[in-house]
CSV table of C-alpha atoms in Angstrom, one decimal:
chain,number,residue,atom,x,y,z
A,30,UNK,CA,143.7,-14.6,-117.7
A,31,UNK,CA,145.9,-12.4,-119.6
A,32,UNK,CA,144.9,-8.3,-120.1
A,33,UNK,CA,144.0,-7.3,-123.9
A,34,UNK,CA,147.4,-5.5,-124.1
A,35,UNK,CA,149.7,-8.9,-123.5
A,36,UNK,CA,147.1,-10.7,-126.1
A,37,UNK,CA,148.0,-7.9,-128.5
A,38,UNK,CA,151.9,-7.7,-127.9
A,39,UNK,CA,152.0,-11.9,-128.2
A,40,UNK,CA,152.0,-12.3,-132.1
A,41,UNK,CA,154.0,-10.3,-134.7
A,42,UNK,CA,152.9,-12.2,-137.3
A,43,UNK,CA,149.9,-12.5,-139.0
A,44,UNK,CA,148.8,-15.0,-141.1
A,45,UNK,CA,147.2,-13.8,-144.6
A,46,UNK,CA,143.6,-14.9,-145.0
A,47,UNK,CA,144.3,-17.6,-147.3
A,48,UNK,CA,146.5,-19.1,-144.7
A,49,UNK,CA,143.8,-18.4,-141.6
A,50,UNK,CA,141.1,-20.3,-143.9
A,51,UNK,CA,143.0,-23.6,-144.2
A,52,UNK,CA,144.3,-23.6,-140.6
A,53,UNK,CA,141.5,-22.6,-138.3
A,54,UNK,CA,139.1,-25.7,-139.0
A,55,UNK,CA,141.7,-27.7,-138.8
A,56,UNK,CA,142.8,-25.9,-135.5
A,57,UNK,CA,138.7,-25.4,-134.3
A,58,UNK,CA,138.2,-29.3,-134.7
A,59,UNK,CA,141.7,-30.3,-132.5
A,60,UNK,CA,140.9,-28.2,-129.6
A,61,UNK,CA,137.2,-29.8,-129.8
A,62,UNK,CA,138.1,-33.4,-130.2
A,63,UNK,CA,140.1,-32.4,-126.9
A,64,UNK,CA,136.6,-30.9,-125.1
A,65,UNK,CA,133.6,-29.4,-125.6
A,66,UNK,CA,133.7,-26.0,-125.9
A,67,UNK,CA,131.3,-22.8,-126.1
A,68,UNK,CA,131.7,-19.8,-128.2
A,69,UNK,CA,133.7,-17.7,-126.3
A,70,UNK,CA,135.5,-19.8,-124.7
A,71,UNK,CA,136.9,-21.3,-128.1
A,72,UNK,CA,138.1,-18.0,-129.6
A,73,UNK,CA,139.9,-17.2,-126.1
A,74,UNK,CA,141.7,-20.8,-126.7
A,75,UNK,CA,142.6,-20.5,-130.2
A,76,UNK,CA,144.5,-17.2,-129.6
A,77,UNK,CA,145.7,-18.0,-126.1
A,78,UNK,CA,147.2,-21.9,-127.4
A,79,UNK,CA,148.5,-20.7,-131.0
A,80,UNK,CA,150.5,-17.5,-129.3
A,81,UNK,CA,148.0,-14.9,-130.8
A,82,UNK,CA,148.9,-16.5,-134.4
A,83,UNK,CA,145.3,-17.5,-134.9
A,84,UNK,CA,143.6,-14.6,-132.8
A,85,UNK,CA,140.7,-13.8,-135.5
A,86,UNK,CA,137.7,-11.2,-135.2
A,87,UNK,CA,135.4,-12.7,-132.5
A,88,UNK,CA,132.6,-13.0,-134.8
A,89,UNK,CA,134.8,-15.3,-137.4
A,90,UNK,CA,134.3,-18.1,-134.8
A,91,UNK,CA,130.6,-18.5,-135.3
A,92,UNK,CA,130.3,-19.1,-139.6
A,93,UNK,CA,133.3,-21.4,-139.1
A,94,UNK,CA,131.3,-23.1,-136.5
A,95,UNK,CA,127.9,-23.5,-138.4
A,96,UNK,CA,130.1,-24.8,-141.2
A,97,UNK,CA,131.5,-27.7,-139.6
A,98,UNK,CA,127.9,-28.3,-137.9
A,99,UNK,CA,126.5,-28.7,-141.7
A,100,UNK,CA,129.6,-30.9,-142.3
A,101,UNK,CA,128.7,-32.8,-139.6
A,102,UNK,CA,132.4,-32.6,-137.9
A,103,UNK,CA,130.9,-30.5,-135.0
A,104,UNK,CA,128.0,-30.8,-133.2
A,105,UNK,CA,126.1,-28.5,-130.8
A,106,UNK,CA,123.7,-28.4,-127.4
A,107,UNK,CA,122.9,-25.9,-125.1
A,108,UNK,CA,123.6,-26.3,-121.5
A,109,UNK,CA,123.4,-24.4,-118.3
A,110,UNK,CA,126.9,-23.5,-117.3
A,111,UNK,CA,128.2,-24.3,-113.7
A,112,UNK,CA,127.1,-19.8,-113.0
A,113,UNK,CA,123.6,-20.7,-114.3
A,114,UNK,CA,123.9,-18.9,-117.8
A,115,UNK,CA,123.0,-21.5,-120.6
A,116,UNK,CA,125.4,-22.0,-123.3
A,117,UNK,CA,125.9,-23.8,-126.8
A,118,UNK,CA,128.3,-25.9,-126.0
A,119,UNK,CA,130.5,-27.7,-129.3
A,120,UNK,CA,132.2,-30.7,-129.1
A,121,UNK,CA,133.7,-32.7,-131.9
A,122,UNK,CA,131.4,-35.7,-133.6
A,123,UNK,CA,133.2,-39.5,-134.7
A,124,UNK,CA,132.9,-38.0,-138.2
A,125,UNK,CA,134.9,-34.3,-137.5
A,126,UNK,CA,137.4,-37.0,-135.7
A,127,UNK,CA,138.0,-39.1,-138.8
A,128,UNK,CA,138.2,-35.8,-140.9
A,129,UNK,CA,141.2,-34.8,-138.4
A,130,UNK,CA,142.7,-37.7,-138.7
A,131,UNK,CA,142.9,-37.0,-142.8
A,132,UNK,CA,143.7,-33.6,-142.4
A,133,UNK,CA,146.6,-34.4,-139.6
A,134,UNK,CA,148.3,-36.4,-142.4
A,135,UNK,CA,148.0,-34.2,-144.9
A,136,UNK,CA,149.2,-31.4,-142.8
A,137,UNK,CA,152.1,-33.7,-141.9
A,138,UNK,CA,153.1,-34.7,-145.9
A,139,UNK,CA,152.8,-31.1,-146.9
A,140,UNK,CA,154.8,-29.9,-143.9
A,141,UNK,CA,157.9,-32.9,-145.1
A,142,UNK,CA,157.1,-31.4,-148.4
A,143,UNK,CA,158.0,-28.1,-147.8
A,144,UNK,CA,160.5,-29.0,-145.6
A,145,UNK,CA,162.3,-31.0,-148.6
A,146,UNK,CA,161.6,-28.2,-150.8
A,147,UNK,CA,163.4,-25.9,-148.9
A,148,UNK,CA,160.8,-23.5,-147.6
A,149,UNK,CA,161.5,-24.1,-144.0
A,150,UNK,CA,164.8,-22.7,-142.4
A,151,UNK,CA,166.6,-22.2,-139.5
A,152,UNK,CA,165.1,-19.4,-136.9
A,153,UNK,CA,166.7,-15.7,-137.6
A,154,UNK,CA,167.1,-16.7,-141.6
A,155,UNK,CA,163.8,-15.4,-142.4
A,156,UNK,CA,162.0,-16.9,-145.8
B,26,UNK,CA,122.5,2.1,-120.5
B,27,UNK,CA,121.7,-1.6,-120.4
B,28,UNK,CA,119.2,-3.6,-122.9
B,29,UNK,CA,118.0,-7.5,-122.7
B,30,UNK,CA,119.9,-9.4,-120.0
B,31,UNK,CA,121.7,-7.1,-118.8
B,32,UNK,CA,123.9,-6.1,-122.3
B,33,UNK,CA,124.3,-2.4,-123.6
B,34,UNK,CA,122.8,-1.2,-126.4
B,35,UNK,CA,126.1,-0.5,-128.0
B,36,UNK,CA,126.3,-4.0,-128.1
B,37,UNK,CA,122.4,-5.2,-128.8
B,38,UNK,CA,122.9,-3.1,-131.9
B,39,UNK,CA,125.2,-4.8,-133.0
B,40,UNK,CA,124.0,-7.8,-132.7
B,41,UNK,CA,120.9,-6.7,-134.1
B,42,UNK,CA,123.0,-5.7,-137.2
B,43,UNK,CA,124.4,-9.1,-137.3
B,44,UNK,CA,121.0,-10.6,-137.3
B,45,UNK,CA,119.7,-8.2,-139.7
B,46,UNK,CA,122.6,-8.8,-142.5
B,47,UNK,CA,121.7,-12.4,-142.0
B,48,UNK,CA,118.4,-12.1,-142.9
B,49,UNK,CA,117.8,-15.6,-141.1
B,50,UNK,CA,114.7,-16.6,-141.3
B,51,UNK,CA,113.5,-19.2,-137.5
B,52,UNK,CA,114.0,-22.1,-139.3
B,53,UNK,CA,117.5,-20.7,-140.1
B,54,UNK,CA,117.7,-20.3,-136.0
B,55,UNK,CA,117.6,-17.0,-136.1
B,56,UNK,CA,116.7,-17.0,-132.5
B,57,UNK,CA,118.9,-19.1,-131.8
B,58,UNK,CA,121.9,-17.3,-133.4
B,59,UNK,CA,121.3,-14.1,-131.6
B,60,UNK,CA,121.0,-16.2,-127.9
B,61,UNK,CA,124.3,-17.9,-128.8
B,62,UNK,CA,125.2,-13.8,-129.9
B,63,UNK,CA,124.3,-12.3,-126.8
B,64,UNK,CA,125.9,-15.4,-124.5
B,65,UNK,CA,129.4,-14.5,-126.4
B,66,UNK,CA,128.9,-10.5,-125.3
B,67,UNK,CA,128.0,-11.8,-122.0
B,68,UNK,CA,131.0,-14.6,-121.7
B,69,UNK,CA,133.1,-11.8,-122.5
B,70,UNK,CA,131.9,-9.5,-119.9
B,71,UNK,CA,131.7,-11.4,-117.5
B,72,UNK,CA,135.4,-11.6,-117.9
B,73,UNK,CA,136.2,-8.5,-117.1
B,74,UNK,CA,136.0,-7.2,-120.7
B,75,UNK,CA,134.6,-3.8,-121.3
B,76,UNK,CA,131.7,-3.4,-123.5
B,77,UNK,CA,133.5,-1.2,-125.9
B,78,UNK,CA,136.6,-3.8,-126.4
B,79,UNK,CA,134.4,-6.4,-127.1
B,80,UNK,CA,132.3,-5.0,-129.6
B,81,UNK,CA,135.6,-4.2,-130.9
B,82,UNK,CA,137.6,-7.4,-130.6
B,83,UNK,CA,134.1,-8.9,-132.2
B,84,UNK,CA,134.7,-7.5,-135.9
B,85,UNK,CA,132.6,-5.7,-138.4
B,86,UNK,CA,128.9,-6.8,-137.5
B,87,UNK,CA,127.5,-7.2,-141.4
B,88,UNK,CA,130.7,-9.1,-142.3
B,89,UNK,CA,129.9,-11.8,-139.6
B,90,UNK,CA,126.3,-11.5,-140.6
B,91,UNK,CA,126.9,-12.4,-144.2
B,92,UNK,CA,128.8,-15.2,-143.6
B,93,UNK,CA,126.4,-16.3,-141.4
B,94,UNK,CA,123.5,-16.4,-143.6
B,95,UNK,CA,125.9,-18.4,-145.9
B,96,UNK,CA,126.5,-21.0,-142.8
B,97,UNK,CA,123.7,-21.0,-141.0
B,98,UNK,CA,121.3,-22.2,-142.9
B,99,UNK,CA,123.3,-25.1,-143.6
B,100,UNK,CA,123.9,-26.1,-140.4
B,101,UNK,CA,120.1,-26.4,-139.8
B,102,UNK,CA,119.0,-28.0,-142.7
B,103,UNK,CA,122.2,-30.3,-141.0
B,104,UNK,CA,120.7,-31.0,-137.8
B,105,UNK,CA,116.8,-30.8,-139.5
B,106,UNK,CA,118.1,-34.0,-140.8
B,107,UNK,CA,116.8,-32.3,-144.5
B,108,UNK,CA,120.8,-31.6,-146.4
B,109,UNK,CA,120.5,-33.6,-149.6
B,110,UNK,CA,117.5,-35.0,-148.4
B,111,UNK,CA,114.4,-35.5,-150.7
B,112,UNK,CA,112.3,-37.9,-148.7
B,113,UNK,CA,111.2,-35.2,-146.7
B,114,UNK,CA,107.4,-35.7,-145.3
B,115,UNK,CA,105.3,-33.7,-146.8
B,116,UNK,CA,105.2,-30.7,-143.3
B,117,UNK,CA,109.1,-30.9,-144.4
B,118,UNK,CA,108.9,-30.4,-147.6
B,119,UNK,CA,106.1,-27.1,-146.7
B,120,UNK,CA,109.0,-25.9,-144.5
B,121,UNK,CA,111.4,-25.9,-147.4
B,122,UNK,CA,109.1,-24.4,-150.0
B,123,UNK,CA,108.5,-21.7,-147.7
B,124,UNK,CA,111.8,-20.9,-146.5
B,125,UNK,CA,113.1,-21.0,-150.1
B,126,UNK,CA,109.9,-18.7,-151.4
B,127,UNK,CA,111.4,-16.0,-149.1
B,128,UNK,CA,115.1,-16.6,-149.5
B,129,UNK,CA,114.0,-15.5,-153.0
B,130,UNK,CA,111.5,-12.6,-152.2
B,131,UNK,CA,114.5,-11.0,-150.3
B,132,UNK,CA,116.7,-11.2,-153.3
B,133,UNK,CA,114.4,-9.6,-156.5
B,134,UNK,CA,117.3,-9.5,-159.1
B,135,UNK,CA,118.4,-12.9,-158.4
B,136,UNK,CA,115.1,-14.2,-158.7
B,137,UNK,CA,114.5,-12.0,-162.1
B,138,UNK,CA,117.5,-14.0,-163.5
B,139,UNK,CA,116.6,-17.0,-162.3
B,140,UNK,CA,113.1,-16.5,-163.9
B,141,UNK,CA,114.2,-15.2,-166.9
B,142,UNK,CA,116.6,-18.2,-167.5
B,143,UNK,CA,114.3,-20.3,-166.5
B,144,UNK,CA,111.9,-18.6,-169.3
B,145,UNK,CA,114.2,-18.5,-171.6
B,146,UNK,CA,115.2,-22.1,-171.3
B,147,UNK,CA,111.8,-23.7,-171.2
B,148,UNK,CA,110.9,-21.1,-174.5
B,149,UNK,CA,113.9,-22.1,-176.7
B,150,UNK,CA,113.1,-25.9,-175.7
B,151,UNK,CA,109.6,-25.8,-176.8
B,152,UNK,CA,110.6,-24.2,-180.1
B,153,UNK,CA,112.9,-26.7,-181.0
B,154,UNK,CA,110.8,-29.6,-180.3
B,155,UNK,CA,108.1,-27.9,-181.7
B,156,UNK,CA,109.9,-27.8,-185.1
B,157,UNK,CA,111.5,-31.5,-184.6
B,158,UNK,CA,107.7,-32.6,-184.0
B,159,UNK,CA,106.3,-31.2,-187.1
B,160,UNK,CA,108.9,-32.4,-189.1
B,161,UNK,CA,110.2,-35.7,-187.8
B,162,UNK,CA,108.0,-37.2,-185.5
B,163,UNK,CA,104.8,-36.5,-187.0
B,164,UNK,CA,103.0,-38.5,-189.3
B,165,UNK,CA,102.3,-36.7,-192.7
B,166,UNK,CA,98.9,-35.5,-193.5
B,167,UNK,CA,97.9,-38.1,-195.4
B,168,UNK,CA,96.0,-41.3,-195.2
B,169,UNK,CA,98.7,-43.9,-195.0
B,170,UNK,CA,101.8,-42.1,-195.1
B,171,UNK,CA,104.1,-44.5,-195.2
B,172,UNK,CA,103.0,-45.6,-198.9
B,173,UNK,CA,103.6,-42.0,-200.6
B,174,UNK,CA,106.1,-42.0,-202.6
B,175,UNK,CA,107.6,-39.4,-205.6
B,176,UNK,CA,107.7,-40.3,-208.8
B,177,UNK,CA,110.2,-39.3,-211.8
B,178,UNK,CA,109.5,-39.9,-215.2
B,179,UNK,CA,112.6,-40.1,-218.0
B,180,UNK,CA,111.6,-40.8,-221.7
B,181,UNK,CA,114.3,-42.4,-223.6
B,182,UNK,CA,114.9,-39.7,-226.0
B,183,UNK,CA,115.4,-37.3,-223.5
B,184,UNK,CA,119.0,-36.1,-223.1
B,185,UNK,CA,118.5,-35.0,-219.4
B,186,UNK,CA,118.0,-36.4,-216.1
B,187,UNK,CA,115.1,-38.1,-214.8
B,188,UNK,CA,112.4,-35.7,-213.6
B,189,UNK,CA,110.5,-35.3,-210.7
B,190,UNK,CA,106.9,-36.2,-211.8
B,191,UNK,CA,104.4,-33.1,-211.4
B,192,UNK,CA,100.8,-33.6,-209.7
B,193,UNK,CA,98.6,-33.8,-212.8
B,194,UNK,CA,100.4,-36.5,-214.7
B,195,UNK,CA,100.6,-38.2,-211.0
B,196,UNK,CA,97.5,-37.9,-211.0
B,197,UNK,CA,96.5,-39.4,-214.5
B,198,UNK,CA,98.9,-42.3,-213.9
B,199,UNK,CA,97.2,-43.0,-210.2
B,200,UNK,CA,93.9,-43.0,-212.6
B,201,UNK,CA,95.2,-45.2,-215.3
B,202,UNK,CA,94.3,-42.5,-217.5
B,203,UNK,CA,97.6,-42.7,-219.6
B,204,UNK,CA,96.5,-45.2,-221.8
B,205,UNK,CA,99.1,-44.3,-224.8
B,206,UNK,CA,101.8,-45.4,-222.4
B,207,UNK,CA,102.8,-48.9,-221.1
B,208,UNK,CA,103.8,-49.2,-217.4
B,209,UNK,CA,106.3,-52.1,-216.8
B,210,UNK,CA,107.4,-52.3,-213.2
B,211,UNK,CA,111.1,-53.1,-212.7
B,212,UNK,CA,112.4,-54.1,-209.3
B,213,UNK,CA,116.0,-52.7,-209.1
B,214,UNK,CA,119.1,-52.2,-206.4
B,215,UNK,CA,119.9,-48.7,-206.2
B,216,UNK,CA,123.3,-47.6,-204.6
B,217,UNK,CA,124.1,-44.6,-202.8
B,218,UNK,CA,127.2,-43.7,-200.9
B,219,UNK,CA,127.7,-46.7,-198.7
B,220,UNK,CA,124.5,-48.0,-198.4
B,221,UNK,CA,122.1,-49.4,-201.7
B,222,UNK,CA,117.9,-50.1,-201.2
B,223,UNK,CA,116.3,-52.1,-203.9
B,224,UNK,CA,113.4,-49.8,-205.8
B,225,UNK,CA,110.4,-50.6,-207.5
B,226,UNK,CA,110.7,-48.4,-211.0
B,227,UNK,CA,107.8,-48.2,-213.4
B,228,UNK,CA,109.8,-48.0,-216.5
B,229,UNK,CA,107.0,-46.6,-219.2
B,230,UNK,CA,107.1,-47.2,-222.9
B,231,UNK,CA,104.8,-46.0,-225.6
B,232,UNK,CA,102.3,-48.4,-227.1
């Protein structure tokens, strides 16, 4: 597992909070539909498989969770773990997998959009 | 110095501050929030993490806890089966009453808005169909209302416009009393802006 100092010398960048809100359900529900997760063990992924882009504040994870629980994309049980601690484990529902879908495609349009438009350019230009 | 299960109680306050800035009531899973809470601090631990980086790496505690009590509750009415619901059975619908009675209790001003709209509302309503009722709804009180009618008089030699007939000489006419005059009714169509109504006219003329 990588120390705290490599996690904080991954990511220069840092995504405003406008940003953060759009792309972490989206990015909560992918690595879900790929397994079940528990707390913890999501937060370490979504920093860890984004490069420390979407590292957030621990507790963020939890209200972003309950909010795709009421939506119905997510759902939740608790399980003993293989160490004998029980966990809430999160995995994504039919309906969170159809909402992906959506959201993968309009990701990908506004991505050609933006693209078209200009706003992405070659590495080094800066935008 | 270790708390519950083995955390510190760096970290059980603040997860206690969590909990308390959520102001989750059980059916909110309050309990269940702060075992999901403590299984984070003790994922992390386990790890290797120290207690003091994980409190830090977990943010500020009343932040997380007011976006919780915006979540949570949500996500348990969710998996109650009771979002958007209103066939709830009647235990249900207890639950809900409840839960909402102290969701209010906790926040006084809101409530005293709420209220007072409400009042005010409700007040201004009542006024207005108070005043709509008296005046357009209601029968008047008389005894067959729908055969009063007003009466003008105009004599021929008078150079001004008909006039609207005052209650003593209405009332000498309703008696027959005015014997000097004759009363011929007339049956006439009356027009007035778009629309025209035939009227009865008593057209009088001295004997």
């Amino acid at each position: 597992m990588d120390s705290w100092a490599d996690r904080e010398n991954r990511s220069s960048v840092v995504l405003e909070r406008e940003w953060m809100r759009g792309a972490a359900p989206l990015a909560v529900v992918t690595l879900l539909e790929r397994r079940e997760m528990y707390g913890y063990e999501l937060v370490e992924a979504l920093e860890r498989d984004s490069g420390g882009l979407l590292a957030m504040g621990q507790s963020t994870v939890y209200p972003l969770l309950y909010n795709l629980e009421s939506k119905g994309h997510v759902t939740a049980e608790w399980r003993e773990a293989p160490n004998g601690r029980r966990r809430k484990y999160y995995k994504a529902t039919a309906a969170g997998r159809k909402w992906l879908e959506g959201q993968r495609s309009q990701w990908a349009t506004l991505v050609a959009a933006m693209t078209r438009l200009g706003v992405e350019r070659s590495e080094g230009a800066g935008i | 110095m270790s708390g519950r299960r083995g955390l510190s109680k760096e970290i059980e306050a603040v997860i206690q501050e969590v909990l308390d800035s959520a102001h989750l009531d059980l059916i909110d899973g309050r309990d269940e929030v702060a075992r999901e809470l403590r299984a984070h601090f003790e994922d992390g631990l386990a790890v290797g993490t120290s207690p003091e980086k994980m409190i830090e790496r977990f943010g500020d505690p009343i932040a997380a806890g007011r976006r919780i009590a915006k979540t949570r509750p949500r996500a348990a009415a969710h998996n109650r089966g009771n979002q958007g619901k209103w066939w709830m059975s009647p235990d249900e619908w207890k639950q809900e009453l409840t839960r909402a009675a102290r969701r209010l209790r906790r926040a006084p001003g809101f409530t005293a808005i709420v209220v007072l709209t409400l009042a005010l509302g409700i007040g201004v309503n009542t006024a207005i169909f108070t005043v709509l009722n008296a005046v357009l709804l209601q029968e008047l009180p008389y005894g067959e209302p729908d055969r009063l009618v007003r009466m003008y008089e105009k004599l021929e030699t008078w150079s001004e416009d008909s006039q609207f007939l005052r209650a003593p000489r209405s009332r000498s006419i309703a008696r027959g009393s005015m014997s000097s005059r004759t009363w011929r009714p007339s049956i006439r169509t009356v027009r007035s802006g778009p629309t025209s109504r035939t009227v009865t006219f008593l057209n009088a003329s001295a004997c």
